[in-house]
Amino acid sequence: MTSPDFGPNVILLDPSMPVDRINETLQRVEKDSDPWAKARTAIYLLPGTYGKPAAQNAQKAAAGYINSVVGPMTSIQGLGAEPGDVVVNGNLRIIGNLGTFWRSLQNMRINPIDPESPGALRWIVSEASPLRRIDISGDLDLGVGHVAFGAAIGNTRVSGVVNSGNGRAKDVPGAGGQAHYYAQNSVFKGGWIGQSVNFVFSGVQGAPPTDFGPRAGKDGPGDKTTLGTTPVSRDAPFLFVDRGRYSVFVPKARMNARGIAWGLGKPNGDVQPINAYFIAKPTDNAATINAALAGGKNLLLTPGVYELDAPIDVTRPGTVVLGMGYATLQPVRGTSALRIGDVPGVVVSSLVVDAGLLNSDVLIEVGPKGANHGSAANPTSLVDVYVRVGTDISGKATTSVEINQNHALINHTWIWRGDLSPGAKGWETNAGDVGLVVNGDNVTVLGAYVEHYRKQQVLWNGDGGRTIFFQSEPPHDALTQSDRMNGTEKGYAYYELAPTVRTHEGIGFALYGAASKSTEPIIQMSEIKAPERPGISFRSVTGVWLFGHGQYLNTFNSDGRAVGKDIVPSFVPGIAATRQVVAWPDGN
């Protein structure tokens, strides 16, 4: 079989390769990976079985199994049409913490073999590290004994138990875990255990029942919110091999989905031949890429950093832009990185956008202002798309993502102004005002992490919007109150609806306050600002104060429900304060 030229940053593994050689390759990539360098890697497993199945029966004395940590800026994916076409006997693990980002697994079956955690896949990550289309024949450990702020699971089946860890425990073996998580359209046959701040499930068979809010018991209030279905969703496209030919599977949007979308006999999506794609390399410029798009090609971005002197323009309905190995777009002349025209059904997936040194007004624009050609049945979708303002350089962008098209969908994102990267050197260096602006109507956001922007994290102007799971933090690097003034009002909301919004729904918010570098207390008026009228509702909101000087005076508008140290107690060890709002308005 002849493979396309995917360039030097794509590694193809074959089941005929010796296990030791496969492990050496995987471990070398992990050792060389660096979240702030330009290296990116996509590892693909051709159909077949990897590692010895017998090792599953001798976990603590196993030999001949796949064994590697997955490093940053690395994606590992099976090349089968179904997850069961690529079987991994072993572990592709991450034992991480709050700083474990940008890595993923997709489209394979894993029979977990791990002498340190027999029968369980350990995937202990924070943001931008999803599991998609994975079939785990065993347990899934998301955080036992560690503290993490992760991530998302979609279209995945776990035969055993999913354990997010006990974030409510302290000074006992195994204490710690995920603070929050979002799981979507999956099957957890053994259920889910674990507790901490806020967990949201939509369309998950085996999800725990909703218990958010006050409950009897020594471990404090409940932290789970479960929706029977996901109103609208689209899974990530993926590369696969069938009878020696490379193709891309592009999932259709699912309405009111529940459970996995594979293994059902009829795939829910379209198969596109590889020759329908322009296979871009990091050496290609914007003009070359745009010419291919204008000529009717879809776009496959091989791993690397694309330094763009002009935006990538998507103008054809149904275009697919698919990244490999955290391929990264970076504007170098202060333009946008990606502009999507007023056309429906565009799918952008599995890539990163980094701000450049020259300020961009908007990094990702979905539809021009006033766009009106969105489709409810075939929404333009951003799936596993991430933004970074401040990485190895002090990038700048006024707004990171702007959604102008109606019915657009975001399915899992981390929109991030850097707080711990080499380029995050101060309030003015990696400047970013707003993370996400939504102007379109009937826009749906699923599993959004938006953090550290200098003004609002999310500013929503459109009607009929909906967010299911949202995690956010304000900037940590404001030095004085004057840095955080919204006119005469102190601070900015994490999530703000314009006064003109008539209908909106928000479910499952985890809002973390902090001010680690201030020389004085940073007071902020409201965590969420929204018109109080019929048609606008929020539920399962947790406000948290982590550390530093300051507080939020109100959870919603001017409701008086303050969040700050010594104002309300915390039900999570290591966190200064926590407050829950079960429902707003008219809630507890």
Coordinates of C-alpha atoms in Angstrom, one line a residue:
M1 CA 0.0 0.0 0.0
T2 CA 1.3 3.4 -1.0
S3 CA 0.7 6.2 1.5
P4 CA 0.2 9.9 0.5
D5 CA 3.1 12.2 1.3
F6 CA 2.1 13.4 4.8
G7 CA 5.6 14.8 5.5
P8 CA 8.2 14.1 8.2
N9 CA 5.9 14.7 11.2
V10 CA 3.5 11.9 10.5
I11 CA 4.5 8.4 11.8
L12 CA 2.7 5.3 10.4
L13 CA 2.9 2.2 12.6
D14 CA 2.2 -1.3 11.3
P15 CA 1.1 -4.2 13.4
S16 CA 3.9 -6.3 11.8
M17 CA 6.5 -4.1 13.5
P18 CA 8.1 -5.6 16.7
V19 CA 6.5 -4.3 19.9
D20 CA 9.8 -3.1 21.2
R21 CA 10.3 -1.0 18.1
I22 CA 6.8 0.5 18.4
N23 CA 7.4 1.4 22.0
E24 CA 10.8 2.9 21.2
T25 CA 9.1 5.1 18.6
L26 CA 6.3 6.2 20.9
Q27 CA 8.6 6.9 23.8
R28 CA 11.0 8.9 21.6
V29 CA 8.2 11.1 20.4
E30 CA 7.0 11.7 24.0
K31 CA 10.5 12.5 25.2
D32 CA 11.1 15.0 22.4
S33 CA 7.7 16.7 22.7
D34 CA 7.4 20.3 24.0
P35 CA 4.2 22.3 24.2
W36 CA 6.0 25.5 23.4
A37 CA 8.3 24.3 20.6
K38 CA 7.3 24.1 16.9
A39 CA 7.4 20.3 16.8
R40 CA 4.0 18.6 16.2
T41 CA 3.5 14.8 15.7
A42 CA 0.6 12.7 14.4
I43 CA 1.0 8.9 15.0
Y44 CA -1.3 6.6 13.0
L45 CA -1.8 2.9 13.6
L46 CA -2.7 0.9 10.5
P47 CA -5.4 -1.7 11.0
G48 CA -4.4 -4.8 13.0
T49 CA -3.5 -5.8 16.5
Y50 CA -0.7 -4.2 18.5
G51 CA 0.9 -6.0 21.5
K52 CA 0.2 -9.5 22.9
P53 CA -3.4 -10.2 24.0
A54 CA -2.1 -12.7 26.6
A55 CA -0.6 -9.8 28.6
Q56 CA -4.1 -8.8 29.7
N57 CA -4.2 -11.9 31.9
A58 CA -0.9 -11.2 33.6
Q59 CA -1.1 -7.4 34.3
K60 CA 1.6 -7.1 37.0
A61 CA 4.0 -9.4 35.1
A62 CA 3.0 -8.5 31.6
A63 CA 5.4 -8.5 28.7
G64 CA 5.1 -7.7 25.0
Y65 CA 2.5 -5.0 25.3
I66 CA 2.3 -1.4 24.0
N67 CA 3.6 0.9 26.6
S68 CA 4.1 4.7 26.3
V69 CA 3.2 8.0 27.7
V70 CA 1.5 10.4 25.2
G71 CA 3.3 13.7 25.0
P72 CA 2.1 17.2 24.2
M73 CA 1.2 18.4 20.7
T74 CA 0.8 14.7 19.8
S75 CA -2.3 12.9 18.4
I76 CA -2.5 9.1 18.2
Q77 CA -5.2 7.6 16.0
G78 CA -6.2 4.3 14.6
L79 CA -6.7 4.1 10.8
G80 CA -9.6 1.7 10.8
A81 CA -13.1 2.4 9.6
E82 CA -14.3 1.2 13.1
P83 CA -12.5 1.4 16.5
G84 CA -12.3 -2.4 16.6
D85 CA -10.2 -2.4 13.4
V86 CA -7.1 -1.2 15.4
V87 CA -6.6 -3.1 18.7
V88 CA -4.0 -1.9 21.2
N89 CA -3.1 -4.4 23.9
G90 CA -1.3 -2.2 26.4
N91 CA -1.5 1.5 27.5
L92 CA -1.2 4.8 25.8
R93 CA -1.3 6.7 29.1
I94 CA -1.0 10.1 30.6
I95 CA -0.5 10.6 34.4
G96 CA -0.7 14.3 34.4
N97 CA -1.9 17.3 36.4
L98 CA -3.1 20.9 36.0
G99 CA -0.5 21.5 33.3
T100 CA -1.1 18.5 31.0
F101 CA -2.5 19.8 27.7
W102 CA -2.8 19.2 23.9
R103 CA -2.8 15.5 23.3
S104 CA -5.4 13.1 22.1
L105 CA -6.5 9.5 21.3
Q106 CA -9.0 8.6 18.5
N107 CA -10.5 5.7 16.8
M108 CA -9.1 2.5 18.4
R109 CA -9.9 -0.3 20.8
I110 CA -7.7 -0.5 23.9
N111 CA -7.4 -3.5 26.1
P112 CA -5.7 -1.8 29.0
I113 CA -2.5 -3.4 30.3
D114 CA -0.7 -1.5 33.0
P115 CA 1.2 -3.1 35.9
E116 CA 0.7 0.0 38.0
S117 CA -3.1 0.2 37.4
P118 CA -4.2 -3.3 36.2
G119 CA -7.1 -3.3 33.8
A120 CA -7.4 0.5 33.5
L121 CA -6.4 3.1 30.9
R122 CA -5.0 6.1 32.8
W123 CA -5.8 9.3 30.9
I124 CA -5.2 12.0 33.5
V125 CA -5.1 15.3 31.6
S126 CA -6.3 18.9 31.6
E127 CA -7.5 21.0 28.7
A128 CA -7.4 20.2 25.0
S129 CA -6.8 16.5 25.5
P130 CA -9.9 14.6 24.3
L131 CA -10.8 11.0 23.9
R132 CA -12.9 10.4 20.8
R133 CA -14.2 7.2 19.3
I134 CA -12.4 4.9 21.7
D135 CA -13.5 1.5 22.8
I136 CA -12.0 0.6 26.2
S137 CA -12.2 -3.0 27.3
G138 CA -11.6 -2.2 31.0
D139 CA -11.7 0.8 33.3
L140 CA -10.9 4.4 32.6
D141 CA -8.9 6.4 35.2
L142 CA -9.3 10.1 34.7
G143 CA -7.6 11.4 37.8
V144 CA -7.2 9.1 40.8
G145 CA -4.6 10.6 43.1
H146 CA -3.9 13.6 40.9
V147 CA -5.4 17.1 40.5
A148 CA -6.4 18.0 36.9
F149 CA -8.7 20.4 35.0
G150 CA -9.7 18.3 32.1
A151 CA -11.2 17.8 29.3
A152 CA -13.8 16.0 27.1
I153 CA -14.9 12.5 26.1
G154 CA -17.0 11.9 23.0
N155 CA -18.4 8.9 21.1
T156 CA -16.5 6.5 23.4
R157 CA -17.4 3.2 25.0
V158 CA -16.0 2.0 28.3
S159 CA -16.8 -1.6 29.4
G160 CA -15.8 -0.9 33.0
V161 CA -15.9 2.0 35.4
V162 CA -15.0 5.6 34.6
N163 CA -13.3 7.0 37.7
S164 CA -12.6 10.8 37.8
G165 CA -11.1 10.6 41.3
N166 CA -12.2 12.0 44.6
G167 CA -11.5 15.7 44.7
R168 CA -13.3 16.0 48.0
A169 CA -10.8 13.8 49.9
K170 CA -7.7 15.0 51.6
D171 CA -4.7 13.2 53.2
V172 CA -5.9 9.8 52.2
P173 CA -4.6 7.3 49.6
G174 CA -5.9 8.2 46.2
A175 CA -7.1 11.7 47.1
G176 CA -7.4 14.1 44.3
G177 CA -9.0 13.9 40.9
Q178 CA -10.6 15.9 38.1
A179 CA -12.2 19.1 39.2
H180 CA -14.7 19.1 36.3
Y181 CA -15.3 17.2 33.1
Y182 CA -17.6 17.0 30.1
A183 CA -18.7 13.7 28.5
Q184 CA -20.9 13.4 25.5
N185 CA -22.6 10.7 23.4
S186 CA -20.8 7.8 25.0
V187 CA -21.5 4.5 26.8
F188 CA -20.1 3.8 30.3
K189 CA -21.2 0.3 31.0
G190 CA -19.7 0.3 34.6
G191 CA -20.9 3.8 35.3
W192 CA -19.0 6.8 36.6
I193 CA -17.6 7.5 40.1
G194 CA -15.8 10.5 41.5
Q195 CA -16.6 13.9 42.8
S196 CA -15.3 17.4 43.0
V197 CA -16.6 20.7 41.5
N198 CA -18.8 20.2 38.4
F199 CA -19.4 17.3 35.9
V200 CA -21.7 17.4 32.9
F201 CA -23.0 14.5 30.8
S202 CA -25.1 14.8 27.7
G203 CA -26.3 11.7 25.8
V204 CA -24.2 9.3 27.9
Q205 CA -25.6 5.9 28.6
G206 CA -24.4 4.9 32.1
A207 CA -24.0 8.5 33.3
P208 CA -24.8 9.2 37.0
P209 CA -28.1 10.8 37.8
T210 CA -28.3 14.5 38.3
D211 CA -27.5 15.4 41.9
F212 CA -26.3 19.0 41.6
G213 CA -27.0 21.0 44.7
P214 CA -27.6 20.3 48.4
R215 CA -27.8 16.7 49.4
A216 CA -27.5 14.7 52.6
G217 CA -24.1 13.1 53.3
K218 CA -20.6 13.9 54.6
D219 CA -19.1 14.8 51.2
G220 CA -21.1 18.0 50.6
P221 CA -23.4 18.9 47.7
G222 CA -23.8 17.0 44.5
D223 CA -21.8 18.0 41.4
K224 CA -23.4 16.1 38.5
T225 CA -25.8 17.2 35.8
T226 CA -27.0 14.7 33.3
L227 CA -29.0 15.4 30.1
G228 CA -30.6 12.4 28.4
T229 CA -29.5 13.5 24.9
T230 CA -27.2 16.1 23.3
P231 CA -29.4 18.5 21.4
V232 CA -27.0 18.9 18.4
S233 CA -23.5 17.6 18.0
R234 CA -21.0 16.5 15.4
D235 CA -18.0 14.3 16.1
A236 CA -14.5 14.9 14.7
P237 CA -13.7 13.7 11.1
F238 CA -10.9 11.2 10.9
L239 CA -8.5 9.7 8.4
F240 CA -8.8 5.9 7.7
V241 CA -7.7 3.1 5.4
D242 CA -10.1 0.8 3.6
R243 CA -8.8 -1.9 1.2
G244 CA -5.5 -0.1 0.8
R245 CA -7.0 3.3 0.1
Y246 CA -6.9 6.4 2.3
S247 CA -10.1 8.3 2.9
V248 CA -11.6 10.8 5.4
F249 CA -14.8 10.0 7.2
V250 CA -16.9 13.2 7.9
P251 CA -19.6 12.6 10.5
K252 CA -23.0 14.2 10.0
A253 CA -24.5 16.3 12.7
R254 CA -26.6 14.3 15.1
M255 CA -29.8 15.7 16.7
N256 CA -30.8 14.6 20.2
A257 CA -28.0 12.0 20.1
R258 CA -27.5 9.4 22.8
G259 CA -24.7 6.9 22.9
I260 CA -22.0 6.0 20.4
A261 CA -22.3 6.5 16.6
W262 CA -20.2 3.5 15.5
G263 CA -20.8 -0.2 15.5
L264 CA -24.4 0.3 14.4
G265 CA -24.1 -1.1 10.9
K266 CA -24.5 2.1 9.0
P267 CA -22.0 4.9 9.5
N268 CA -23.6 8.3 10.1
G269 CA -21.5 10.4 7.8
D270 CA -19.8 10.6 4.4
V271 CA -16.6 9.0 3.1
Q272 CA -14.4 11.3 1.1
P273 CA -11.4 10.0 -1.0
I274 CA -8.0 11.4 0.0
N275 CA -7.7 13.0 -3.5
A276 CA -10.5 15.4 -2.5
Y277 CA -8.0 17.0 -0.1
F278 CA -5.1 19.3 -0.6
I279 CA -2.5 17.9 1.8
A280 CA -0.7 21.0 3.1
K281 CA 2.7 21.2 4.6
P282 CA 4.0 23.9 7.0
T283 CA 6.0 25.3 4.1
D284 CA 2.9 26.2 2.2
N285 CA 1.7 29.8 2.3
A286 CA -1.8 31.2 2.5
A287 CA -2.0 31.8 -1.2
T288 CA -1.2 28.2 -2.1
I289 CA -3.7 26.9 0.4
N290 CA -6.4 29.3 -0.6
A291 CA -6.0 28.5 -4.3
A292 CA -6.6 24.8 -3.5
L293 CA -9.7 25.7 -1.5
A294 CA -11.0 27.9 -4.2
G295 CA -10.4 25.1 -6.6
G296 CA -12.8 22.8 -4.7
K297 CA -10.4 20.9 -2.5
N298 CA -10.9 20.2 1.2
L299 CA -7.8 20.8 3.4
L300 CA -5.7 18.4 5.4
L301 CA -3.1 20.2 7.5
T302 CA -0.1 18.0 8.3
P303 CA 1.7 18.6 11.6
G304 CA 3.7 21.8 12.1
V305 CA 3.3 25.5 12.5
Y306 CA 1.9 27.4 9.5
E307 CA 3.1 31.0 9.5
L308 CA 0.4 32.8 7.5
D309 CA 0.8 36.2 5.8
A310 CA -2.9 36.2 5.1
P311 CA -6.0 34.4 6.4
I312 CA -7.1 30.9 5.2
D313 CA -10.4 31.6 3.5
V314 CA -13.1 29.0 3.3
T315 CA -15.8 30.0 0.9
R316 CA -17.4 26.7 -0.3
P317 CA -20.3 25.0 1.5
G318 CA -19.4 21.8 3.2
T319 CA -15.6 22.3 3.1
V320 CA -13.6 20.2 5.6
V321 CA -10.5 21.6 7.2
L322 CA -8.8 18.8 9.2
G323 CA -5.6 19.1 11.2
M324 CA -3.2 16.3 12.0
G325 CA -1.1 16.2 15.1
Y326 CA -2.2 19.6 16.5
A327 CA -1.3 21.4 13.3
T328 CA -1.1 25.1 14.1
L329 CA -2.1 28.2 12.2
Q330 CA -0.3 31.4 13.2
P331 CA -0.8 34.8 11.5
V332 CA 2.3 36.9 11.2
R333 CA 0.9 40.1 9.8
G334 CA -1.9 40.9 12.2
T335 CA -4.7 39.2 10.1
S336 CA -7.1 36.5 11.0
A337 CA -5.8 33.0 10.8
L338 CA -9.1 31.4 9.5
R339 CA -12.1 33.0 7.9
I340 CA -15.2 31.0 7.0
G341 CA -17.6 32.6 4.6
D342 CA -21.4 32.8 4.9
V343 CA -21.8 29.2 3.7
P344 CA -23.3 26.2 5.6
G345 CA -21.8 22.9 6.6
V346 CA -18.2 23.8 7.0
V347 CA -16.3 21.5 9.4
V348 CA -13.1 22.6 11.0
S349 CA -11.5 20.0 13.4
S350 CA -8.4 19.1 15.3
L351 CA -6.2 22.1 15.0
V352 CA -4.7 25.0 16.9
V353 CA -4.6 28.7 16.2
D354 CA -1.8 30.7 17.9
A355 CA -1.8 34.5 18.0
G356 CA 1.2 36.2 16.3
L357 CA 3.3 39.1 17.5
L358 CA 1.3 41.6 15.6
N359 CA -2.2 42.0 17.0
S360 CA -5.1 40.3 15.2
D361 CA -8.6 41.8 15.5
V362 CA -10.1 38.3 15.3
L363 CA -8.2 35.0 15.0
I364 CA -11.1 32.7 13.8
E365 CA -14.1 34.3 12.1
V366 CA -17.1 32.0 11.4
G367 CA -19.2 34.0 8.9
P368 CA -18.9 37.7 8.2
K369 CA -20.9 40.1 10.3
G370 CA -24.5 39.8 9.3
A371 CA -24.1 36.3 8.0
N372 CA -27.5 34.6 7.4
H373 CA -26.8 31.3 5.5
G374 CA -26.3 29.0 8.5
S375 CA -28.0 25.6 8.5
A376 CA -29.7 23.9 11.5
A377 CA -29.5 20.5 9.8
N378 CA -25.9 20.9 8.7
P379 CA -24.3 23.4 11.0
T380 CA -20.9 24.9 10.4
S381 CA -18.9 23.2 13.2
L382 CA -15.6 23.7 15.1
V383 CA -14.7 20.4 16.7
D384 CA -11.6 20.2 18.9
V385 CA -10.3 23.5 17.8
Y386 CA -8.0 25.4 20.2
V387 CA -6.7 28.9 20.5
R388 CA -3.6 30.2 22.3
V389 CA -2.7 33.8 22.9
G390 CA 0.8 33.7 24.3
T391 CA 2.9 30.6 23.7
D392 CA 6.6 30.7 23.0
I393 CA 6.0 34.2 21.9
S394 CA 3.8 37.0 23.3
G395 CA 1.0 36.8 20.8
K396 CA -1.8 39.3 20.6
A397 CA -5.4 39.2 19.5
T398 CA -8.3 41.4 20.5
T399 CA -10.9 38.6 20.0
S400 CA -10.0 35.0 19.6
V401 CA -13.1 33.5 18.1
E402 CA -16.1 35.3 16.6
I403 CA -19.2 33.4 15.5
N404 CA -21.4 35.4 13.2
Q405 CA -23.2 32.6 11.4
N406 CA -26.6 31.3 12.7
H407 CA -26.8 27.7 13.9
A408 CA -23.1 27.3 14.2
L409 CA -21.7 24.6 16.5
I410 CA -18.6 24.5 18.7
N411 CA -18.0 21.0 20.0
H412 CA -15.2 21.1 22.5
T413 CA -12.7 24.0 22.6
W414 CA -10.0 25.6 24.7
I415 CA -9.7 29.3 24.0
W416 CA -6.8 30.4 26.1
R417 CA -4.9 33.6 26.8
G418 CA -1.6 32.1 28.2
D419 CA -1.0 32.3 31.9
L420 CA 2.0 29.9 32.3
S421 CA 3.7 29.9 28.9
P422 CA 7.0 31.5 28.1
G423 CA 5.2 34.2 26.1
A424 CA 2.9 35.1 29.0
K425 CA 5.0 37.9 30.4
G426 CA 2.5 40.4 31.6
W427 CA -0.7 42.3 31.2
E428 CA 0.3 44.1 28.0
T429 CA 2.6 41.5 26.4
N430 CA 0.2 38.7 25.4
A431 CA -2.8 41.0 25.1
G432 CA -6.2 39.4 24.5
D433 CA -9.5 41.1 25.4
V434 CA -12.3 38.6 24.7
G435 CA -12.1 34.9 24.1
L436 CA -15.4 34.1 22.3
V437 CA -17.9 36.5 20.8
V438 CA -21.2 35.1 19.5
N439 CA -23.3 37.3 17.2
G440 CA -25.2 34.6 15.4
D441 CA -28.6 33.2 16.5
N442 CA -29.2 29.6 17.6
V443 CA -25.6 28.9 18.2
T444 CA -24.7 25.9 20.3
V445 CA -21.5 25.5 22.4
L446 CA -20.6 22.2 23.9
G447 CA -17.6 21.6 26.3
A448 CA -16.0 25.1 26.2
Y449 CA -13.0 26.1 28.2
V450 CA -12.3 29.9 27.9
E451 CA -9.7 31.4 30.2
H452 CA -7.7 34.4 31.2
Y453 CA -8.8 37.1 28.8
R454 CA -8.6 40.7 30.0
K455 CA -12.3 41.5 29.6
Q456 CA -15.1 39.1 29.1
Q457 CA -14.3 35.5 28.5
V458 CA -17.5 35.0 26.5
L459 CA -19.7 37.8 25.1
W460 CA -23.0 36.6 23.6
N461 CA -25.1 38.9 21.4
G462 CA -27.2 36.4 19.5
D463 CA -30.6 35.0 20.4
G464 CA -31.5 31.3 21.0
G465 CA -28.0 30.4 22.2
R466 CA -27.1 27.4 24.3
T467 CA -24.0 26.3 26.2
I468 CA -23.6 22.9 27.8
F469 CA -20.6 22.8 30.1
F470 CA -18.4 25.9 30.4
Q471 CA -15.3 26.3 32.4
S472 CA -13.5 29.6 32.9
E473 CA -11.0 31.6 34.8
P474 CA -10.3 35.3 34.7
P475 CA -6.8 36.7 34.1
H476 CA -4.4 35.9 36.9
D477 CA -2.0 38.7 36.0
A478 CA -4.0 41.9 36.7
L479 CA -1.8 44.0 38.9
T480 CA -4.3 46.5 40.2
Q481 CA -8.0 47.2 40.1
S482 CA -7.5 49.7 37.3
D483 CA -6.5 46.8 35.0
R484 CA -10.0 45.3 35.6
M485 CA -12.4 48.2 35.2
N486 CA -15.3 48.0 32.8
G487 CA -16.0 51.7 32.6
T488 CA -17.0 52.6 36.2
E489 CA -17.9 49.0 37.1
K490 CA -15.3 46.8 38.7
G491 CA -14.3 43.8 36.7
Y492 CA -15.9 41.8 33.8
A493 CA -18.2 38.9 33.8
Y494 CA -16.9 35.5 32.7
Y495 CA -20.0 35.1 30.6
E496 CA -22.1 38.1 29.5
L497 CA -25.3 38.2 27.5
A498 CA -26.1 41.5 25.7
P499 CA -29.2 43.3 27.1
T500 CA -31.0 42.6 23.8
V501 CA -30.8 38.8 24.1
R502 CA -34.3 37.3 24.5
T503 CA -33.6 33.6 24.8
H504 CA -30.6 31.6 26.1
E505 CA -29.7 28.5 28.1
G506 CA -26.6 27.7 30.1
I507 CA -26.0 24.3 31.8
G508 CA -23.1 23.2 33.9
F509 CA -20.7 26.1 34.5
A510 CA -17.5 25.9 36.6
L511 CA -16.2 29.4 37.2
Y512 CA -12.8 29.8 39.0
G513 CA -11.7 33.2 40.4
A514 CA -8.0 34.0 41.1
A515 CA -5.6 36.9 41.2
S516 CA -2.1 35.7 41.7
K517 CA -0.1 38.7 40.8
S518 CA -2.1 41.6 42.1
T519 CA -0.7 44.2 44.6
E520 CA -4.2 44.9 45.9
P521 CA -7.5 43.1 46.1
I522 CA -9.2 42.7 42.7
I523 CA -12.9 43.2 43.1
Q524 CA -15.2 42.0 40.3
M525 CA -18.9 42.7 40.1
S526 CA -20.5 39.6 38.6
E527 CA -19.5 36.2 37.4
I528 CA -22.4 36.1 34.9
K529 CA -24.4 39.0 33.5
A530 CA -27.7 38.3 31.8
P531 CA -31.1 40.0 31.3
E532 CA -33.5 38.6 33.8
R533 CA -36.5 37.7 31.6
P534 CA -38.5 34.6 30.6
G535 CA -36.6 32.5 28.1
I536 CA -33.2 33.0 29.7
S537 CA -32.1 30.4 32.2
F538 CA -28.9 28.9 33.8
R539 CA -28.5 25.9 36.0
S540 CA -25.8 23.9 37.7
V541 CA -23.4 26.9 38.2
T542 CA -20.4 26.6 40.6
G543 CA -18.5 29.7 41.5
V544 CA -15.0 29.1 43.0
W545 CA -12.3 31.3 44.4
L546 CA -8.9 29.6 44.0
F547 CA -6.3 32.0 45.4
G548 CA -5.1 35.5 45.5
H549 CA -6.5 38.8 46.7
G550 CA -10.1 39.6 45.7
Q551 CA -13.6 38.3 45.2
Y552 CA -16.6 38.3 43.0
L553 CA -19.4 40.4 44.6
N554 CA -22.2 38.5 42.8
T555 CA -22.8 35.3 40.9
F556 CA -25.5 36.7 38.7
N557 CA -25.9 40.4 38.0
S558 CA -26.3 42.0 41.5
D559 CA -27.8 39.0 43.3
G560 CA -25.5 39.4 46.4
R561 CA -24.2 35.8 46.1
A562 CA -20.5 36.6 46.5
V563 CA -17.6 34.3 46.0
G564 CA -14.3 34.8 47.8
K565 CA -12.0 33.6 50.6
D566 CA -13.6 33.9 54.0
I567 CA -17.0 34.8 52.4
V568 CA -18.3 31.3 51.7
P569 CA -16.7 28.0 52.7
S570 CA -15.4 25.4 50.3
F571 CA -16.5 21.8 49.9
V572 CA -13.3 21.0 47.9
P573 CA -9.9 20.8 49.7
G574 CA -7.3 23.2 48.4
I575 CA -9.9 25.7 47.1
A576 CA -10.6 28.8 49.1
A577 CA -14.3 29.1 48.5
T578 CA -17.1 27.4 46.5
R579 CA -20.7 28.5 45.9
Q580 CA -23.4 26.6 43.9
V581 CA -26.4 28.1 42.1
V582 CA -28.8 25.3 41.2
A583 CA -30.9 27.4 38.9
W584 CA -31.3 31.0 37.8
P585 CA -33.5 32.9 37.9
D586 CA -35.8 31.6 40.7
G587 CA -33.3 29.1 42.0
N588 CA -31.2 28.4 45.1

